[in-house]
CSV table of C-alpha atoms in Angstrom, one decimal:
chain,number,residue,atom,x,y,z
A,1,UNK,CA,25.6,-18.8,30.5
A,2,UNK,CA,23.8,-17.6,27.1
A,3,UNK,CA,27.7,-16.7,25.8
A,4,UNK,CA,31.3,-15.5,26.9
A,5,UNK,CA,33.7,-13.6,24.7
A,6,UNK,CA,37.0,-13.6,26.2
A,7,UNK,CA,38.1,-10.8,23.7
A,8,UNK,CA,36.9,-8.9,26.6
A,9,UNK,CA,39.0,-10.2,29.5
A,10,UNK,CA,38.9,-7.0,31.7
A,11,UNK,CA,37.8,-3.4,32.0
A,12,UNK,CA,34.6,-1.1,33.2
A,13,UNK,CA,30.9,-2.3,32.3
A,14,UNK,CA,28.0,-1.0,31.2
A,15,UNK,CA,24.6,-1.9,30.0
A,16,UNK,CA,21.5,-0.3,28.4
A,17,UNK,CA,18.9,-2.6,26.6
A,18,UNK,CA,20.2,-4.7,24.4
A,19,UNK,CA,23.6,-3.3,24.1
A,20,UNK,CA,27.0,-3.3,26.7
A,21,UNK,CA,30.4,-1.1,26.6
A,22,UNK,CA,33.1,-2.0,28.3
A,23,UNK,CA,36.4,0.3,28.3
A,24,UNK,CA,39.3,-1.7,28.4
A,25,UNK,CA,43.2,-2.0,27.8
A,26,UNK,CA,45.3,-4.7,26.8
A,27,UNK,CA,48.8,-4.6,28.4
A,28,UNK,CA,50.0,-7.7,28.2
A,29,UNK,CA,50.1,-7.7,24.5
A,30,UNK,CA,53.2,-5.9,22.4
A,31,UNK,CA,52.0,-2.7,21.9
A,32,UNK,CA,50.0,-2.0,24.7
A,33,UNK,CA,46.4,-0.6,23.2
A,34,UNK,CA,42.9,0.9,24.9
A,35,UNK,CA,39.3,0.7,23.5
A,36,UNK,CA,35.5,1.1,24.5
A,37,UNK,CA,33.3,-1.4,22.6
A,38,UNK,CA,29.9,-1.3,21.8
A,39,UNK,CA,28.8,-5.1,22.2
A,40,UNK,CA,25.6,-6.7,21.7
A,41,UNK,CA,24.3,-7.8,24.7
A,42,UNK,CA,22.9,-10.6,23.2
A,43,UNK,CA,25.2,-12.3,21.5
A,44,UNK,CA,28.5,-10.5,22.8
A,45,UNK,CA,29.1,-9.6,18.7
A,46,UNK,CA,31.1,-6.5,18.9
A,47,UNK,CA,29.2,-3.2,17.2
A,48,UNK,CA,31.8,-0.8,17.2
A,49,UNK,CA,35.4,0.0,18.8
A,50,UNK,CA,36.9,3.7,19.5
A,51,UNK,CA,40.5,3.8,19.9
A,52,UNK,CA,41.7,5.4,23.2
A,53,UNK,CA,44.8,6.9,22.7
A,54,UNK,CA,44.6,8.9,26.0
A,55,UNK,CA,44.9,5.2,28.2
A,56,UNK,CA,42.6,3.5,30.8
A,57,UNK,CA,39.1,5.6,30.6
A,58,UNK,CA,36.3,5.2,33.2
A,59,UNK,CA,32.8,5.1,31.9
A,60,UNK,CA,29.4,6.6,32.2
A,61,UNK,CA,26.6,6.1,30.4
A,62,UNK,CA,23.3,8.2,29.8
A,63,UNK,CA,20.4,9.1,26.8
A,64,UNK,CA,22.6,7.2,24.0
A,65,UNK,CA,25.7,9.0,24.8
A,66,UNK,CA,28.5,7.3,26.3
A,67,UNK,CA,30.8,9.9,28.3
A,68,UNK,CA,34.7,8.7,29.2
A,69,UNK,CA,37.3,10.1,31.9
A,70,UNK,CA,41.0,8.9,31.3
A,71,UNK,CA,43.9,10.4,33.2
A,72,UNK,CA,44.0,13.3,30.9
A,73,UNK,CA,41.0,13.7,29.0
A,74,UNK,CA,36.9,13.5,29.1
A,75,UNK,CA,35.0,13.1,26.0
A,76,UNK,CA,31.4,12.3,24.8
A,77,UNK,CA,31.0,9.4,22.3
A,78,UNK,CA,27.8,8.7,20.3
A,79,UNK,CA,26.6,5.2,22.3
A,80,UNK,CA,25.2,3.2,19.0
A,81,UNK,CA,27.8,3.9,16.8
A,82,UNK,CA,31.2,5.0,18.4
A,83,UNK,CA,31.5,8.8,16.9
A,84,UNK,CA,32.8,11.6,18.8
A,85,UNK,CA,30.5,14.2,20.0
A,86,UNK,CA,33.0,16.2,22.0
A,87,UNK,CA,36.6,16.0,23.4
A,88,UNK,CA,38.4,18.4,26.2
A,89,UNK,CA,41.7,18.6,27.8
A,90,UNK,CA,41.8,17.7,31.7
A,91,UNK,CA,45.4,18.7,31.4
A,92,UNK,CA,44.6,22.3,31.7
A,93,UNK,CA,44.0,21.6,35.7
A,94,UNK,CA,47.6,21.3,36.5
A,95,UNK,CA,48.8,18.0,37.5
A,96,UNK,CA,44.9,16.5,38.3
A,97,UNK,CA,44.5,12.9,37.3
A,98,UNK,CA,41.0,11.0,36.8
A,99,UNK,CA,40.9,7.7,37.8
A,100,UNK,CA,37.3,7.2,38.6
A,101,UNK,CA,34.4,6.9,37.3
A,102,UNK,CA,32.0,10.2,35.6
A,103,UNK,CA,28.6,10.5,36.5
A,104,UNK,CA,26.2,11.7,34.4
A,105,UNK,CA,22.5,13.6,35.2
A,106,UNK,CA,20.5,15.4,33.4
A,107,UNK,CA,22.5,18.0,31.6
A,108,UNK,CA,25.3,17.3,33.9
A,109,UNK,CA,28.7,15.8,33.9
A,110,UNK,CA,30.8,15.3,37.4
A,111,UNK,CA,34.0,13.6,38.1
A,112,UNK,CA,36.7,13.7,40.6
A,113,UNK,CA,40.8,14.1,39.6
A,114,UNK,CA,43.6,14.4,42.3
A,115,UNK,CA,47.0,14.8,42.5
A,116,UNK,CA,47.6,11.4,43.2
A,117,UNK,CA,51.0,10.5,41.8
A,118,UNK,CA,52.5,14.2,40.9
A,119,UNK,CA,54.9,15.6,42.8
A,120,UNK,CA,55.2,19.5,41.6
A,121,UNK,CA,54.2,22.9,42.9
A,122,UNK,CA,50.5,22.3,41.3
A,123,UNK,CA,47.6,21.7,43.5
A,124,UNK,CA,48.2,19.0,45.7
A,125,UNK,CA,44.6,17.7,46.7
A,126,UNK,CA,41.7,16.6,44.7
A,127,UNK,CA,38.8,18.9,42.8
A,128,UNK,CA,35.0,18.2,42.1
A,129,UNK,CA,33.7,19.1,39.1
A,130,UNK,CA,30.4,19.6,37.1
A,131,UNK,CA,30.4,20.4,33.2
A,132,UNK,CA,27.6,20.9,30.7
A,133,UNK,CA,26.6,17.2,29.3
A,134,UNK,CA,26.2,18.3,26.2
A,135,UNK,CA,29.1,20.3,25.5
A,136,UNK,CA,31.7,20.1,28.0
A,137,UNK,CA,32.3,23.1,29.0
A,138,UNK,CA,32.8,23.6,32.6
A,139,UNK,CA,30.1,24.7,35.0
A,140,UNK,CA,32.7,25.1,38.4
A,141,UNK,CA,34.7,23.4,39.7
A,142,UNK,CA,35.8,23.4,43.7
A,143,UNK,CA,39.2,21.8,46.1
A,144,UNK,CA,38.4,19.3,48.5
A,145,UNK,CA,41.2,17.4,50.7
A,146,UNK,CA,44.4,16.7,50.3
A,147,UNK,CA,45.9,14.1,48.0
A,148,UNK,CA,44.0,10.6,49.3
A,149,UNK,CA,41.1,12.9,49.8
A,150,UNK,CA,39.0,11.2,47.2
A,151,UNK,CA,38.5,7.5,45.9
A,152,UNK,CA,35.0,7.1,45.1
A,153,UNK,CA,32.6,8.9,42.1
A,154,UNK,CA,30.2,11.2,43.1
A,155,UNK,CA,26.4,10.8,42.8
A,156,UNK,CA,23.9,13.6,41.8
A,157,UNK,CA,20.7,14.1,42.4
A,158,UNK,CA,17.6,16.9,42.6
A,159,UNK,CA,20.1,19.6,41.6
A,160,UNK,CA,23.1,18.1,44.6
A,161,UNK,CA,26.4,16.8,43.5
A,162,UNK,CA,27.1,14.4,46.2
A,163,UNK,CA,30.8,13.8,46.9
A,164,UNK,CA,32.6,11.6,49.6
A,165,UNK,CA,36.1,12.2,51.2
A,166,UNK,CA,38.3,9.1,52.9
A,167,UNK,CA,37.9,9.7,56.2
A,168,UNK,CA,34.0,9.0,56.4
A,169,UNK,CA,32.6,12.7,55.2
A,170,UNK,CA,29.8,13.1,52.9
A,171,UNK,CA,29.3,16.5,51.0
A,172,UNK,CA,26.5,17.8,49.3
A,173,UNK,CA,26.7,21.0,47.0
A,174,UNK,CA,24.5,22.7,44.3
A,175,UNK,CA,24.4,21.2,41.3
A,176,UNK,CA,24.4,24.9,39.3
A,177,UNK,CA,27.8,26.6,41.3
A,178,UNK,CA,29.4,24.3,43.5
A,179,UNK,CA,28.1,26.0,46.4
A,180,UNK,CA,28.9,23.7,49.6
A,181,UNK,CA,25.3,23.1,51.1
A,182,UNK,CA,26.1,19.9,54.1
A,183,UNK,CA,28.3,17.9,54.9
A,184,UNK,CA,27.3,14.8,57.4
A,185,UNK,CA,29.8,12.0,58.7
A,186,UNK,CA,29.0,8.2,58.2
A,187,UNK,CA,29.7,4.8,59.9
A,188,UNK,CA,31.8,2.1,58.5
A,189,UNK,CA,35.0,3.9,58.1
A,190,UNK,CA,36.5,4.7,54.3
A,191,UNK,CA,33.6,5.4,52.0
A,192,UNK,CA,34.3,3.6,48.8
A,193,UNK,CA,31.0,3.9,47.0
A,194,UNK,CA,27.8,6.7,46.4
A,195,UNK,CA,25.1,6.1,44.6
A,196,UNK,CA,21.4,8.4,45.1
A,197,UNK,CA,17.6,7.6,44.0
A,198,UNK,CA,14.1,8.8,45.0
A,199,UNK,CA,15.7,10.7,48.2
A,200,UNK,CA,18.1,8.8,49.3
A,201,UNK,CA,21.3,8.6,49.4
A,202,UNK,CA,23.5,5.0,49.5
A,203,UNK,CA,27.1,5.1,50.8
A,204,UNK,CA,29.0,1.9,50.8
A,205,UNK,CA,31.9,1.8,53.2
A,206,UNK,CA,34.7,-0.9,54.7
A,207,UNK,CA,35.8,-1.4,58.2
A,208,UNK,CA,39.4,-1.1,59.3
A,209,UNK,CA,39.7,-4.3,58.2
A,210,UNK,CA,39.6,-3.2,54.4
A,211,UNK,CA,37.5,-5.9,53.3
A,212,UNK,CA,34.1,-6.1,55.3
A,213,UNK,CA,31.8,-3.6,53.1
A,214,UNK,CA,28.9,-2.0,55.2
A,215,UNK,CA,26.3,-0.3,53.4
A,216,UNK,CA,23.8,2.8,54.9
A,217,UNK,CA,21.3,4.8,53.3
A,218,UNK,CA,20.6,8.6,54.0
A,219,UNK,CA,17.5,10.8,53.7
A,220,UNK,CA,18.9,13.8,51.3
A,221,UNK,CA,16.4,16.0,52.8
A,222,UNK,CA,17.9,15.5,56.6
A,223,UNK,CA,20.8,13.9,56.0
A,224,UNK,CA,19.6,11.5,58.7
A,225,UNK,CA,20.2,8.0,58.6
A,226,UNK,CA,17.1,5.7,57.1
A,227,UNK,CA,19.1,2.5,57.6
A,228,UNK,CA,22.3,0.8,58.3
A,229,UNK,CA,23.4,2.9,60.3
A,230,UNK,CA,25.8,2.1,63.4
A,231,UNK,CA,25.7,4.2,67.0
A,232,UNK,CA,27.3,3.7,70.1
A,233,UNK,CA,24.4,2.5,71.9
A,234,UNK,CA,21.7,1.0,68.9
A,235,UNK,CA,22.3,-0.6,65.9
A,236,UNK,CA,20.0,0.0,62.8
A,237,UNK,CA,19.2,-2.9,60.4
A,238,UNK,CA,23.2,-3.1,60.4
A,239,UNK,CA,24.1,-4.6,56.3
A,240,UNK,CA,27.0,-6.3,56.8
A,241,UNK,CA,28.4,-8.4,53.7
A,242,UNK,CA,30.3,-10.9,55.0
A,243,UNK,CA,32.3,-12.1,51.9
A,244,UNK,CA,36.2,-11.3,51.2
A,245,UNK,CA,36.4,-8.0,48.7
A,246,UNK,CA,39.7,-7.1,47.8
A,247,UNK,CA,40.2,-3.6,46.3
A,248,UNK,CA,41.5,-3.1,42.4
A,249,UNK,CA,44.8,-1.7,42.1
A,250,UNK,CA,43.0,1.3,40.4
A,251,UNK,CA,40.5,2.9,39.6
A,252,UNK,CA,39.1,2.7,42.7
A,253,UNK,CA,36.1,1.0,43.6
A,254,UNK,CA,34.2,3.0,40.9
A,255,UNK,CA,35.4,0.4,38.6
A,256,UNK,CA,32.4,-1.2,40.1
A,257,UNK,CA,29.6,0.6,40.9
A,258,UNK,CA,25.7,0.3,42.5
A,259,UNK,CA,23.9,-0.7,39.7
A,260,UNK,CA,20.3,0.1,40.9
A,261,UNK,CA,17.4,-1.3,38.7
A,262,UNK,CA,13.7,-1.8,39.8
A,263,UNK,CA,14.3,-0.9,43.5
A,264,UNK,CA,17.6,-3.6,44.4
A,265,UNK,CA,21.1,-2.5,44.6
A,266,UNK,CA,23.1,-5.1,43.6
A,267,UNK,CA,27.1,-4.4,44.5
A,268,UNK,CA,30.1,-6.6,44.0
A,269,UNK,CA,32.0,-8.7,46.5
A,270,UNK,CA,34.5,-11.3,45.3
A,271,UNK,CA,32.9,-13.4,42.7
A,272,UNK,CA,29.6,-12.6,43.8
A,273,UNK,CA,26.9,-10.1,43.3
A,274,UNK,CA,25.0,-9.5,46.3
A,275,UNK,CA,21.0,-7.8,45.9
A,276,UNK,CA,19.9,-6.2,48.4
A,277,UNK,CA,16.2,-4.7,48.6
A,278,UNK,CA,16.8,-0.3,48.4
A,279,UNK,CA,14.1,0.6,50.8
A,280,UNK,CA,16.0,-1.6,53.7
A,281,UNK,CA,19.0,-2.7,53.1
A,282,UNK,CA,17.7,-6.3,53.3
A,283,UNK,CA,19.4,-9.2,51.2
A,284,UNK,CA,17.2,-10.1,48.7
A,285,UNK,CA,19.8,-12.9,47.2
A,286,UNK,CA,23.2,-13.6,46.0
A,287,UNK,CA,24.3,-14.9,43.2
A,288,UNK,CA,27.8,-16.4,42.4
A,289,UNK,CA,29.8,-16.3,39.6
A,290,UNK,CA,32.0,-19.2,38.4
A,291,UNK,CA,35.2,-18.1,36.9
A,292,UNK,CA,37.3,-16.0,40.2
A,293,UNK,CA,36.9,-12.4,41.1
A,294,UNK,CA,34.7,-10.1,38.9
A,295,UNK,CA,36.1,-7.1,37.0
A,296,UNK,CA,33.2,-5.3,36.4
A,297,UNK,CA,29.5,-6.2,35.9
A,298,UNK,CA,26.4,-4.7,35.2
A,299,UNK,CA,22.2,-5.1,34.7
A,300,UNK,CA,20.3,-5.3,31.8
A,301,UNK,CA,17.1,-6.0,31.3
């Protein structure tokens, strides 16, 4: 361990060089309060702090900007020293919550919000959408499902926002105007988890068990399977983890994501952090971390 810093005892992590942010409320204090942090990721020194009035905020991270989703706002924060670049009102898409991470490509900004907890004459499902990086301004936005429809962050790649849907559906639409272009159905059973590099596409997903992660990797030009995959009569290089992974109580499961770095995946379960090698889904290692369940981690380096 080079250091700890419990000033830091919970929220979404991320990492870039020699800096980490971490979103993060305290609740259990009088006066309940929300921050990101810029942190030195070599010392654990803290850089800067930015006050989140708008509550729990989901993180993304790209180019030196740091980009934030709460329940009722996304904004674009300036990643070395805190400032605001840009701030908009989800609000205006009547009764939509975020609770998941953004993704950020390019000049392009996606998230998910449903209507999760609202009961009202509003839109009772979930929407995708895609808005310009740089300014926030919305590019389109489209309905998908009904209210449980979505729980994971979507993933884009070569111009395709890739989105997944809870009962095992992946969609793929054009990253310009949200134009529907596939949709293909994967094994495992709820998808929790996307993430897409060099022409692929990784979904994580758990049994009906709710706590055996299986992970498959598609080709995004043929949406075929490349591994992991699971059919009635052959079984493809099958990744299952078997370790206990209990779900947070929100967020969803983008409060931890793939972090993908030098060709391994490395994904979360329990308190350990399990590699696995990108172009087969082969366990590379495990490592373990002493302390309980993680709430977040990420790679830097």
């Amino acid at each position: 361990v080079s250091w700890s810093n419990q000033a830091y005892p919970n929220g979404f992590l991320l990492g870039s060089r020699n800096m980490l942010y971490d979103s993060t409320c305290d609740f259990l204090s009088t006066g309940a309060s929300c921050h990101v942090y810029g942190i030195n990721a070599s010392t654990g020194a803290q850089i800067w702090s930015y006050d989140l009035t708008h509550g729990t905020t989901w993180i993304a991270l790209q180019n030196g900007v740091l980009y934030g989703v709460s329940y009722t706002a996304y904004f674009a924060l300036n990643a070395a020293t805190g400032v605001p670049l840009w701030q908009k009102d989800l609000l205006r898409y009547t009764d939509q919550e975020a609770i998941m991470n953004p993704v950020v490509r390019g000049n392009v900004l996606s998230f998910v919000s449903c209507n999760a907890t609202k009961q009202s004459s509003g839109f009772p499902g979930c929407y995708l959408y895609a808005f310009n990086a740089n300014t926030g301004q919305e590019l389109w936005h489209t309905t998908i499902g009904d209210t449980s429809a979505i729980q994971v962050t979507p993933t884009i790649m070569g111009g395709v926002v890739y989105a997944a849907t809870n009962d095992g559906t992946l969609h793929a639409f054009r990253e310009r105007n949200g134009e529907q272009l596939w949709s293909a159905n994967v094994d495992g059973g709820l998808i929790e988890q996307l993430f897409s590099n060099a022409g692929t596409i990784y979904v994580e997903t758990t049994g009906s068990d709710s706590q055996t992660p299986h992970v498959e990797a598609f080709d995004a030009v043929t949406h075929a399977p490349r591994w992991g995959q699971i059919s009635a009569t052959t079984q493809i290089l099958t990744v299952m983890i078997p370790l206990i992974w209990q779900k947070p109580s929100s967020g969803g499961l983008a409060s931890h994501p793939f972090v993908f770095d030098d060709g391994l995946i490395y994904i979360q379960s329990g308190s350990f952090i399990i590699v696995l090698d990108a172009k087969d889904g082969s366990q590379v290692t495990q490592y373990a971390v002493p302390g309980g369940a993680l709430n977040g981690f990420t790679v830097v380096g």
